[in-house]
Short mmCIF file of C-alpha atoms in Angstrom, two decimals:
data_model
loop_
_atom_site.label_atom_id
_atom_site.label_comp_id
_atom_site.label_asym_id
_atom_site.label_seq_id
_atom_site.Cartn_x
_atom_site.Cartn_y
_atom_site.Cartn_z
CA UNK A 1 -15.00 -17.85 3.01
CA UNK A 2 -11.68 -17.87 4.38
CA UNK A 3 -9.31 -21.35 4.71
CA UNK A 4 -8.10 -20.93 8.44
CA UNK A 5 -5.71 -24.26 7.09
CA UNK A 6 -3.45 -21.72 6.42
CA UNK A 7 -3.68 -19.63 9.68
CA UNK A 8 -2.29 -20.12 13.02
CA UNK A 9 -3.92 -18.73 16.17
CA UNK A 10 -2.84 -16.14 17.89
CA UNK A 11 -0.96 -17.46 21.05
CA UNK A 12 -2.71 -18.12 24.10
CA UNK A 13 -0.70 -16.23 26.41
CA UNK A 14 -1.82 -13.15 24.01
CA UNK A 15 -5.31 -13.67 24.28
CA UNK A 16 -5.00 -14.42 27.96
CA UNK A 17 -3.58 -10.86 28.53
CA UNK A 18 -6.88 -9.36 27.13
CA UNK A 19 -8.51 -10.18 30.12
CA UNK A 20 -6.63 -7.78 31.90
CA UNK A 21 -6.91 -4.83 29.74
CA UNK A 22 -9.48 -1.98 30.36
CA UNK A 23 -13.17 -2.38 28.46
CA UNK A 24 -13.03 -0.29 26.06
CA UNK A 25 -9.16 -1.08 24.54
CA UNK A 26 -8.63 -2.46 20.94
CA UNK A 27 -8.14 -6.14 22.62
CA UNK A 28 -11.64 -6.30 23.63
CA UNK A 29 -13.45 -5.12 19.96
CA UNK A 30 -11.51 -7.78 18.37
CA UNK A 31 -12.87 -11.14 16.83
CA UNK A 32 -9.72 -12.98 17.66
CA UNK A 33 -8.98 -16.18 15.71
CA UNK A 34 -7.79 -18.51 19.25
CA UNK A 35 -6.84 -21.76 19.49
CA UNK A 36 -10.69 -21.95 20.87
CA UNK A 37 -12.46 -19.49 18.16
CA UNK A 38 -12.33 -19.36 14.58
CA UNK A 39 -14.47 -16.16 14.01
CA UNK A 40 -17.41 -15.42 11.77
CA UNK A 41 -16.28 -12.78 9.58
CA UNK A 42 -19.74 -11.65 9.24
CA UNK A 43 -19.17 -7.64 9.56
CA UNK A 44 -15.97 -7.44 9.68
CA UNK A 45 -14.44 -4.76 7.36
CA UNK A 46 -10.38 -5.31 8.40
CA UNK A 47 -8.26 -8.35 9.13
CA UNK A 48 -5.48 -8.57 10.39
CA UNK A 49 -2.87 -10.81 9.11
CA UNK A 50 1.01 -11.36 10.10
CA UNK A 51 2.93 -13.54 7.53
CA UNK A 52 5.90 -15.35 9.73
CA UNK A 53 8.31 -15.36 6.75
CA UNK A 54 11.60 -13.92 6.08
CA UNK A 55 13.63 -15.88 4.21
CA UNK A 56 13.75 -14.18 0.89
CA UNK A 57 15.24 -11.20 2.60
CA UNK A 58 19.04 -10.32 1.73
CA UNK A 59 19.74 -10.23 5.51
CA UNK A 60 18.36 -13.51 6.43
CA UNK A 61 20.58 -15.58 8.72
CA UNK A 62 18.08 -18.29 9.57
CA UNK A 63 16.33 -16.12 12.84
CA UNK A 64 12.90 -16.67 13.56
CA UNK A 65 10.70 -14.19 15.00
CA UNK A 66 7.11 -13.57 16.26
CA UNK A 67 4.67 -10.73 16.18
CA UNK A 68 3.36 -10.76 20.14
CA UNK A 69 4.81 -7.35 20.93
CA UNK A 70 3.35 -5.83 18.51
CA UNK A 71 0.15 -7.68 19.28
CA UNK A 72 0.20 -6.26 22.62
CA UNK A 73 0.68 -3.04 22.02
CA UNK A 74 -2.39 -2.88 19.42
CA UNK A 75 -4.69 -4.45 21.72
CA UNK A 76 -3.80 -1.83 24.81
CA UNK A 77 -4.67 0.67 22.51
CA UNK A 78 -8.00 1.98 22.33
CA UNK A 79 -9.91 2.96 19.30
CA UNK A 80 -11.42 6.03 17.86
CA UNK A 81 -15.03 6.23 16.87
CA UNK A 82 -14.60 3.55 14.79
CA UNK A 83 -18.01 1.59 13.05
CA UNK A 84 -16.29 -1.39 11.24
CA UNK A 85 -15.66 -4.43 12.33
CA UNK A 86 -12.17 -5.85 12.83
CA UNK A 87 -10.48 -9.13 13.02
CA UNK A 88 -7.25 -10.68 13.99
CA UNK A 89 -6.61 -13.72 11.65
CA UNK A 90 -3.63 -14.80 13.47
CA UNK A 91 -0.62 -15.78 11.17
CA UNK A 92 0.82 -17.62 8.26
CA UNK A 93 3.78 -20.01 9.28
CA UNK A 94 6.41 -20.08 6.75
CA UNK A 95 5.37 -23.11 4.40
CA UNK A 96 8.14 -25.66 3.82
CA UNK A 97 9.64 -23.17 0.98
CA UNK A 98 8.86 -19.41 0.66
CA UNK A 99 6.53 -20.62 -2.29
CA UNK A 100 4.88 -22.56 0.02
CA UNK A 101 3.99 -19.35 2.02
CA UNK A 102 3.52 -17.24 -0.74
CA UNK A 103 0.55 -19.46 -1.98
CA UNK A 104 -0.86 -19.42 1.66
CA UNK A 105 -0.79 -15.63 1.64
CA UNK A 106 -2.06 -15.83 -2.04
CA UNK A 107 -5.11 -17.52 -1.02
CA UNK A 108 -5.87 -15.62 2.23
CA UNK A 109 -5.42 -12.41 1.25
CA UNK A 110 -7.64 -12.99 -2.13
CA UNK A 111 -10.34 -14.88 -0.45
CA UNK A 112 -10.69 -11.53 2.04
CA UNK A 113 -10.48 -8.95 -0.67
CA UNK A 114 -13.77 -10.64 -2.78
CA UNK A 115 -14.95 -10.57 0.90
CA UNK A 116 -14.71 -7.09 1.04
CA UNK A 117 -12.25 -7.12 3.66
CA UNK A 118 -9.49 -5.26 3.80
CA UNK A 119 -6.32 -7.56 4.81
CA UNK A 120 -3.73 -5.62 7.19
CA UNK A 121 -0.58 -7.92 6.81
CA UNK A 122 2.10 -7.89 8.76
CA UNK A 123 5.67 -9.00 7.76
CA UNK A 124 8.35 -10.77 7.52
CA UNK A 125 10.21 -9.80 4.68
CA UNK A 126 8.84 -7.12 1.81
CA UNK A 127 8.84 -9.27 -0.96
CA UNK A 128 5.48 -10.34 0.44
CA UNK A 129 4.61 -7.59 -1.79
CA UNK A 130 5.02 -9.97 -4.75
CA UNK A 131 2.40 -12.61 -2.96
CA UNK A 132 -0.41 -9.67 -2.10
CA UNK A 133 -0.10 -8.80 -5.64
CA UNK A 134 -0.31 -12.41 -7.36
CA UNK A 135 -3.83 -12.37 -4.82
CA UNK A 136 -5.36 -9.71 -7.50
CA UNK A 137 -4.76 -12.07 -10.45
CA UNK A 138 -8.42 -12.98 -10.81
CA UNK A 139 -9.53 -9.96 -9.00
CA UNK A 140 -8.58 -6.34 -11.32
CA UNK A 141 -6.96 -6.71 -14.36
CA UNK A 142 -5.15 -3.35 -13.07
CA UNK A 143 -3.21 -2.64 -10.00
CA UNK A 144 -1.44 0.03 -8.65
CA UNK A 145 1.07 -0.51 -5.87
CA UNK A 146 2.37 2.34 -4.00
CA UNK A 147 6.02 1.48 -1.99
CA UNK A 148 6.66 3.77 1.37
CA UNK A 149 10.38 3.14 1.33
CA UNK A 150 13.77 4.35 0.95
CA UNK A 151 14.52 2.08 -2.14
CA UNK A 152 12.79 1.31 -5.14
CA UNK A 153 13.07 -2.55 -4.91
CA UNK A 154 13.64 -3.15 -8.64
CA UNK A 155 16.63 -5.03 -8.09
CA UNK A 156 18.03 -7.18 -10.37
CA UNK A 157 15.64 -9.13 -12.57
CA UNK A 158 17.30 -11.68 -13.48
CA UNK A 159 18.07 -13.59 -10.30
CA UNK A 160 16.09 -14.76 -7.51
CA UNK A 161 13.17 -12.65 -6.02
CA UNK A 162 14.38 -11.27 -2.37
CA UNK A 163 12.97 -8.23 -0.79
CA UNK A 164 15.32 -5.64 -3.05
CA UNK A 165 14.04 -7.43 -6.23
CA UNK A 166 10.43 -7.93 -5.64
CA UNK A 167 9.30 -5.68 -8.16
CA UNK A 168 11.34 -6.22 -11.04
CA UNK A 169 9.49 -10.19 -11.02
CA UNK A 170 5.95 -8.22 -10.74
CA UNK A 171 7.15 -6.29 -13.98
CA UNK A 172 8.37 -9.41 -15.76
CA UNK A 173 6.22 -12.10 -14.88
CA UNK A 174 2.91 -12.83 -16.31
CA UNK A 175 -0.04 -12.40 -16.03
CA UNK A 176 0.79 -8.42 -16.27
CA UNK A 177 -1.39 -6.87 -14.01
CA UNK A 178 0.39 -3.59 -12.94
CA UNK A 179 -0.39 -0.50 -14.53
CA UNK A 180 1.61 2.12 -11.82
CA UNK A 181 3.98 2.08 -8.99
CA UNK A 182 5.04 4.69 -7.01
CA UNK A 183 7.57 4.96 -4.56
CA UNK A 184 7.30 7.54 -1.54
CA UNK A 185 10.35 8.50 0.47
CA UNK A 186 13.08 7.30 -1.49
CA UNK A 187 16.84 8.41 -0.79
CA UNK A 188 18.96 8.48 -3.59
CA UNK A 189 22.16 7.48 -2.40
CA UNK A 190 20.17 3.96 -1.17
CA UNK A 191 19.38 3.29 -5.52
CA UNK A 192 21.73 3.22 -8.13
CA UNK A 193 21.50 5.53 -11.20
CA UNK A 194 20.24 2.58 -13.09
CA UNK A 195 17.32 1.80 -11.03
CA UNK A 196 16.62 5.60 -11.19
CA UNK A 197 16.66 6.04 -14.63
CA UNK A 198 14.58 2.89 -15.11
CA UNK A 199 11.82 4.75 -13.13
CA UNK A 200 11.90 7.07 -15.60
CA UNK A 201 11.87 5.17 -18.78
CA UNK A 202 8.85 3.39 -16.98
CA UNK A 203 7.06 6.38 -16.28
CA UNK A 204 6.83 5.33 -12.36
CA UNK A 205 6.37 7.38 -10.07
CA UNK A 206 8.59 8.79 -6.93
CA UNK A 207 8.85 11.12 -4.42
CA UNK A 208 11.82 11.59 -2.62
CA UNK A 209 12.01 11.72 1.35
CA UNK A 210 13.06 15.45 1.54
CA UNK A 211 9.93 16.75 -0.36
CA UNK A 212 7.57 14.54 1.55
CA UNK A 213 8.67 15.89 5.24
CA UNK A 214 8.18 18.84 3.42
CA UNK A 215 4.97 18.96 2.67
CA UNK A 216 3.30 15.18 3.82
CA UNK A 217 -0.18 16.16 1.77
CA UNK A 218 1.57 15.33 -1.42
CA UNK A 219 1.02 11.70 -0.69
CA UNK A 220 -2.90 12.04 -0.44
CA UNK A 221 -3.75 11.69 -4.30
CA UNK A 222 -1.23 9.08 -4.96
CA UNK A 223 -2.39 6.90 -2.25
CA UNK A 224 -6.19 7.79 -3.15
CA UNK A 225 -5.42 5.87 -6.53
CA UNK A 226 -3.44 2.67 -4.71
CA UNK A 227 -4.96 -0.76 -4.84
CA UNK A 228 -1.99 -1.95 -2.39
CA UNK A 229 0.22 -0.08 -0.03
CA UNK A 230 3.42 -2.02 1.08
CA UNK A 231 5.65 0.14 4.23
CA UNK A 232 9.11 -0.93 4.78
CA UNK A 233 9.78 -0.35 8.22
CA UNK A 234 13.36 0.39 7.13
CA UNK A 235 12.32 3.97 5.56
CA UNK A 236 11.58 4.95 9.48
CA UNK A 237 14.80 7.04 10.74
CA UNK A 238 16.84 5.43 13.75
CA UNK A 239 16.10 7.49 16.30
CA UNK A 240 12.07 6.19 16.23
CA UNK A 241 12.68 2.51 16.64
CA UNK A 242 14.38 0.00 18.31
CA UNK A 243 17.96 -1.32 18.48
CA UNK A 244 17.85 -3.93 15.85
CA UNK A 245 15.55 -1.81 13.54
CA UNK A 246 17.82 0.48 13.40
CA UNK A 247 18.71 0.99 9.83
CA UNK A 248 19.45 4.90 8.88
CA UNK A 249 19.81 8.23 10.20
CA UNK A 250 17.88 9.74 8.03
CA UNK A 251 14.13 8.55 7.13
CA UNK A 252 10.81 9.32 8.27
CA UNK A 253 9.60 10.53 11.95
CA UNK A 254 6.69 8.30 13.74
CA UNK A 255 4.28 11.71 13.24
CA UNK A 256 5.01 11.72 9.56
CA UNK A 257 5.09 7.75 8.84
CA UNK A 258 1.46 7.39 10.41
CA UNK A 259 0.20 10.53 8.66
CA UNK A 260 0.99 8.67 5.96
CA UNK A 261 -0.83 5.18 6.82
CA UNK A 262 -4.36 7.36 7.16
CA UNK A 263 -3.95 8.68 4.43
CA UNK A 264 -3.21 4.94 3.18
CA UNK A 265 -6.71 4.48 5.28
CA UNK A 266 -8.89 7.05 3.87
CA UNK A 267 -8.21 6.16 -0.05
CA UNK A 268 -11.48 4.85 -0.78
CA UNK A 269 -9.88 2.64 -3.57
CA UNK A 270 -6.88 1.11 -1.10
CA UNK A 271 -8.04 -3.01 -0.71
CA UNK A 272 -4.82 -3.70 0.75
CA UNK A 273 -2.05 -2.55 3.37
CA UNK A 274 0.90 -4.20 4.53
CA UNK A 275 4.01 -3.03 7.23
CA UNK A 276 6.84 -5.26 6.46
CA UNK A 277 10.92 -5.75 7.78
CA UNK A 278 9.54 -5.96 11.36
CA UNK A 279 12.76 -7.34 13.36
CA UNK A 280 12.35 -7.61 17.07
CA UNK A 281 14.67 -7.21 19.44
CA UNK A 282 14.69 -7.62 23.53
CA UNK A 283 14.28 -3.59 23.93
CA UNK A 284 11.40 -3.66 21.22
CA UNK A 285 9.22 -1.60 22.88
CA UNK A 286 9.86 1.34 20.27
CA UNK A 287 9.55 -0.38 17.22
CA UNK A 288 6.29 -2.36 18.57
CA UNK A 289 4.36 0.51 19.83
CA UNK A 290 5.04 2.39 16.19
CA UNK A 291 3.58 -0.38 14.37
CA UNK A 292 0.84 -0.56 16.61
CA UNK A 293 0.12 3.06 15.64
CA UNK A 294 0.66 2.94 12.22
CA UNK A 295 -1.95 -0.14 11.82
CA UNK A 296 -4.18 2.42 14.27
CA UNK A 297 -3.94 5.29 12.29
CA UNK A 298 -4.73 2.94 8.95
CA UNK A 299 -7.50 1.66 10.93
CA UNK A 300 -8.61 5.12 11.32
CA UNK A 301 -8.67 6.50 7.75
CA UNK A 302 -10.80 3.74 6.70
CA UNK A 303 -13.16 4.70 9.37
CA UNK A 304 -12.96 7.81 8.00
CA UNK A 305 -13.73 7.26 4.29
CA UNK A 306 -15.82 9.45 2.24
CA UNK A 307 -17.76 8.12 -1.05
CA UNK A 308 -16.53 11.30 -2.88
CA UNK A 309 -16.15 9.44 -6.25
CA UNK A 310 -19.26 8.49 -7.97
CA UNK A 311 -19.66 10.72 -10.45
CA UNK A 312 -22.52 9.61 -12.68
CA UNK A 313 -24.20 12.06 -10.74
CA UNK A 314 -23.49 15.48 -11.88
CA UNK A 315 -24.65 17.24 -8.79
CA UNK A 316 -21.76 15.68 -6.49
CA UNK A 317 -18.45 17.49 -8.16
CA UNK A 318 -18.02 20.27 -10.39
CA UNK A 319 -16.21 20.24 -13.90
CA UNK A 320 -13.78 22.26 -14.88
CA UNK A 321 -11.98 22.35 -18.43
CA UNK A 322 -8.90 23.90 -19.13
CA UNK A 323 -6.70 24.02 -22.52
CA UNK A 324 -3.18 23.55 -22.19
CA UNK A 325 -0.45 23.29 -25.30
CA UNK A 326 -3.56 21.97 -27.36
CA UNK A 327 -4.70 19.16 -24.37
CA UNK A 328 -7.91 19.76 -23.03
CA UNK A 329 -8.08 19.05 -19.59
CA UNK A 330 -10.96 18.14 -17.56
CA UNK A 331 -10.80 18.12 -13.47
CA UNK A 332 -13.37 17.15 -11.33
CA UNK A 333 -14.26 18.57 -7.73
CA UNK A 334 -15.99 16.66 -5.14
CA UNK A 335 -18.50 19.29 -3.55
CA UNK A 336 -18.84 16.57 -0.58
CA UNK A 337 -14.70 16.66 0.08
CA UNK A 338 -13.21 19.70 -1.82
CA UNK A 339 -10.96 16.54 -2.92
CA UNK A 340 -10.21 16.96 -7.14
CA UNK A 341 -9.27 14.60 -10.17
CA UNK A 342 -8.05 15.24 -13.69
CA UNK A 343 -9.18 13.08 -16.94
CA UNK A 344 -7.05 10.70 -18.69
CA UNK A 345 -8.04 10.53 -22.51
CA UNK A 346 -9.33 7.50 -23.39
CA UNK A 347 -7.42 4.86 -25.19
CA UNK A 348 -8.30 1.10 -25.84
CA UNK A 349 -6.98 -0.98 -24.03
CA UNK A 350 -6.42 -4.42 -24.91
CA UNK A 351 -6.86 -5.40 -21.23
CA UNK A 352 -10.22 -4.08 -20.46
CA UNK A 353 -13.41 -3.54 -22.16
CA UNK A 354 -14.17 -0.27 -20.00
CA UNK A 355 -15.06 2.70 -21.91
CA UNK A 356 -14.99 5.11 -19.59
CA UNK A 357 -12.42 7.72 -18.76
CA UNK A 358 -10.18 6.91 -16.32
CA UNK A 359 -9.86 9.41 -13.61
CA UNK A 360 -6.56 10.30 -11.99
CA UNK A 361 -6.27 11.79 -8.05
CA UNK A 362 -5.12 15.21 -8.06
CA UNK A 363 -4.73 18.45 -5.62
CA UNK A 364 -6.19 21.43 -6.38
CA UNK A 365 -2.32 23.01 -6.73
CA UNK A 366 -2.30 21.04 -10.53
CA UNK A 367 -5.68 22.76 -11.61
CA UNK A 368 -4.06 26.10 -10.68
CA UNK A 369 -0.74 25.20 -12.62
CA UNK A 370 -2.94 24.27 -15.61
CA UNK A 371 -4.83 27.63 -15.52
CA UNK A 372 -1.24 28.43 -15.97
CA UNK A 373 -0.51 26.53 -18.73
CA UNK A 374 1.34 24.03 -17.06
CA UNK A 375 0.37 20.51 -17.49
CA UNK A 376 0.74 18.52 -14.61
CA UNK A 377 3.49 15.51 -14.02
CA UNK A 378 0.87 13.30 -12.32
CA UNK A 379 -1.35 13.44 -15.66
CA UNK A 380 1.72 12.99 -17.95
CA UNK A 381 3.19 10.11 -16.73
CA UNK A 382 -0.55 8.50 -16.34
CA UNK A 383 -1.13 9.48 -19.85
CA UNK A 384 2.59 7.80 -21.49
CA UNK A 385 2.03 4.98 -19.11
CA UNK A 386 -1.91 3.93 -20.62
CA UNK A 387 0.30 4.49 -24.10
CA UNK A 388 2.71 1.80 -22.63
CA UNK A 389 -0.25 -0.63 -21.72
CA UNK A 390 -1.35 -0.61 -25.54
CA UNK A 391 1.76 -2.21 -25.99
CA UNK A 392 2.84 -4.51 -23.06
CA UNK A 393 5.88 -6.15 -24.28
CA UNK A 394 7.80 -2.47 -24.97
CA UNK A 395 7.34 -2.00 -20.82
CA UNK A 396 9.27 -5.92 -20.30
CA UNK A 397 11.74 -4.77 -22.71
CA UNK A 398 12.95 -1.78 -20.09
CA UNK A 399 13.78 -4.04 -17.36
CA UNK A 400 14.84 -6.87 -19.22
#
């Protein structure tokens, strides 16, 4: 099932440490891959996975770095009352280029999705991103990414990828696989006007730092429709990490960044997480021990999923329909989760031969602004972007 060619073990003097922690810690639930043990992934619902590569970062300056501390404080940890079996894959080298890693992570992470295994990668660099999504190539014909960061990542198409550009190549490059993206906790001042306004034209989706620590439930529907879910470490404030993490001020708190991660965790559809711009330093207690929680807290929600989403049968949601400005809009609640949805109207697409309505995650504060004749943003921008994907070439045009 999986190629451990491409994975290194975790480090002895890791795996020696278990011994010592108490019997019921994260450490000892693990099926460690060792430089004794290659596991049997027989069970196993998440994997861990670090990626050991950084060089396509716009800060690189040739360090290398490891992921033991954060190994060690995940392991001392102990877990909730959790029923799925978890894994620790050990780590990707960096391949003699960053293509070279990219395939490795291409055909890990892919190998452990048609598994049914949820990879947990941890980073190196963000334009990893671009790897976990090639992985879906011959797995959905439609992907939705959802970046918890301060930036967009658009970057500037047409030069190398690096971890600010990532996404402008997963725009541009075929095959085109992307139908949304959405960006939660962006600050303004860190993207240009351009890169805003190309958001826009795109019909992408973002939410900007302020209105999340506001209220942190509006990231619950978006993340209920992600396939992936990339975290830049970087959109964590100062004051929560360590010395050399230290990036801004201003940024999310530890509470808020692992509220967000379980409800990363609980999406039912989510097949894919990754925390990435991990840069250790000698006082990296701080920064470990947050990572360690945010993979815990993931680890959670997924222990916590609900199948509140079948709904050929009529008796587990009720139907609402409302008429707005001549749109008839349909919502859906789930009588097992109180957890709603809103219809997109059908168009054909030339990508997929499903004929069913496509459902989009809502709260129930959209039905309400319907019933007040207010259509909601969410269902707009779904409904101009499945216009978009009639026509792929007018979306490569914007960025171009």
């Amino acid at each position: 099932m999986i190629d451990f060619s491409f994975l290194s073990p975790v480090q002895d003097r890791i795996v020696d440490q278990i011994e010592q922690l108490h019997g019921q810690a994260i450490g000892k639930k693990l099926m460690i891959h060792s430089s004794n043990n290659k596991p049997d992934l027989e069970g196993v619902k998440i994997a861990i996975l670090g990626v050991l590569e950084s060089r396509n970062s716009v800060d690189y300056i040739g360090e290398e770095f490891q992921l033991s501390e954060i190994r060690k404080a995940l392991y001392k940890l102990f877990p909730g009352n959790w029923l799925h079996g978890m894994a620790d894959l050990g780590d990707i080298q960096k391949g003699s280029s960053v293509e070279d890693t990219y395939f490795a992570l291409i055909q890990v992470v892919s190998s452990l999705v048609n598994a049914n295994i949820i990879p947990v990668i941890i980073g190196g660099s963000q334009d990893l991103t671009y790897a976990n999504y090639r992985a879906y190539d011959k797995i959905s014909s439609m992907v939705n990414i959802v970046n918890i960061d301060k930036s967009f990542d658009l970057g500037d198409s047409s030069k190398p990828i690096n971890n600010g550009s990532y996404l402008g190549k997963i725009i541009l490059e075929q095959p085109y696989n992307l139908f949304n993206y959405t960006a939660i906790g962006f600050q303004t001042y860190f993207n240009s006007q351009e890169e805003i306004d190309l958001m826009e034209k795109l019909y992408f989706e973002s939410y900007r730092l302020g209105d999340i620590s506001h209220s942190i439930s509006l990231v619950e529907p978006v993340l209920r429709d992600a396939d992936i879910v990339t975290l830049d470490l970087n959109s964590v404030k100062s004051s929560e990490v360590s010395l050399k993490q230290k990036h801004s001020p201003n940024g999310f708190n530890g509470r808020e960044v692992c509220a967000i991660s379980r409800y990363a965790g609980i999406s039912n559809k989510v097949s894919s997480f990754g925390v990435y711009e991990y840069n250790p330093s000698k006082d990296d207690e701080a920064t470990a021990m947050l990572v360690a929680q945010i993979l815990w807290y993931f680890i959670e929600g997924v222990n916590c999923r609900v199948n509140d989403d079948d709904f050929s049968n009529q008796s587990n949601f009720q139907k609402f329909t409302v008429l707005v400005e001549d749109e008839e809009l349909v919502f859906y609640k789930s009588k097992k989760t109180g957890r709603w949805w809103i219809e997109i109207p059908f168009l054909e697409y030339s990508n997929t031969k499903s004929r069913q309505h496509p459902l989009l995650s809502c709260m129930y504060d959209d039905y309400e602004s319907a019933t007040k004749g207010v259509i909601p943003e969410r269902w707009y921008k779904a409904y101009k972007l499945s216009l978009i994907h009639i026509s792929e070439p007018t979306r490569q045009a914007e960025i171009s």
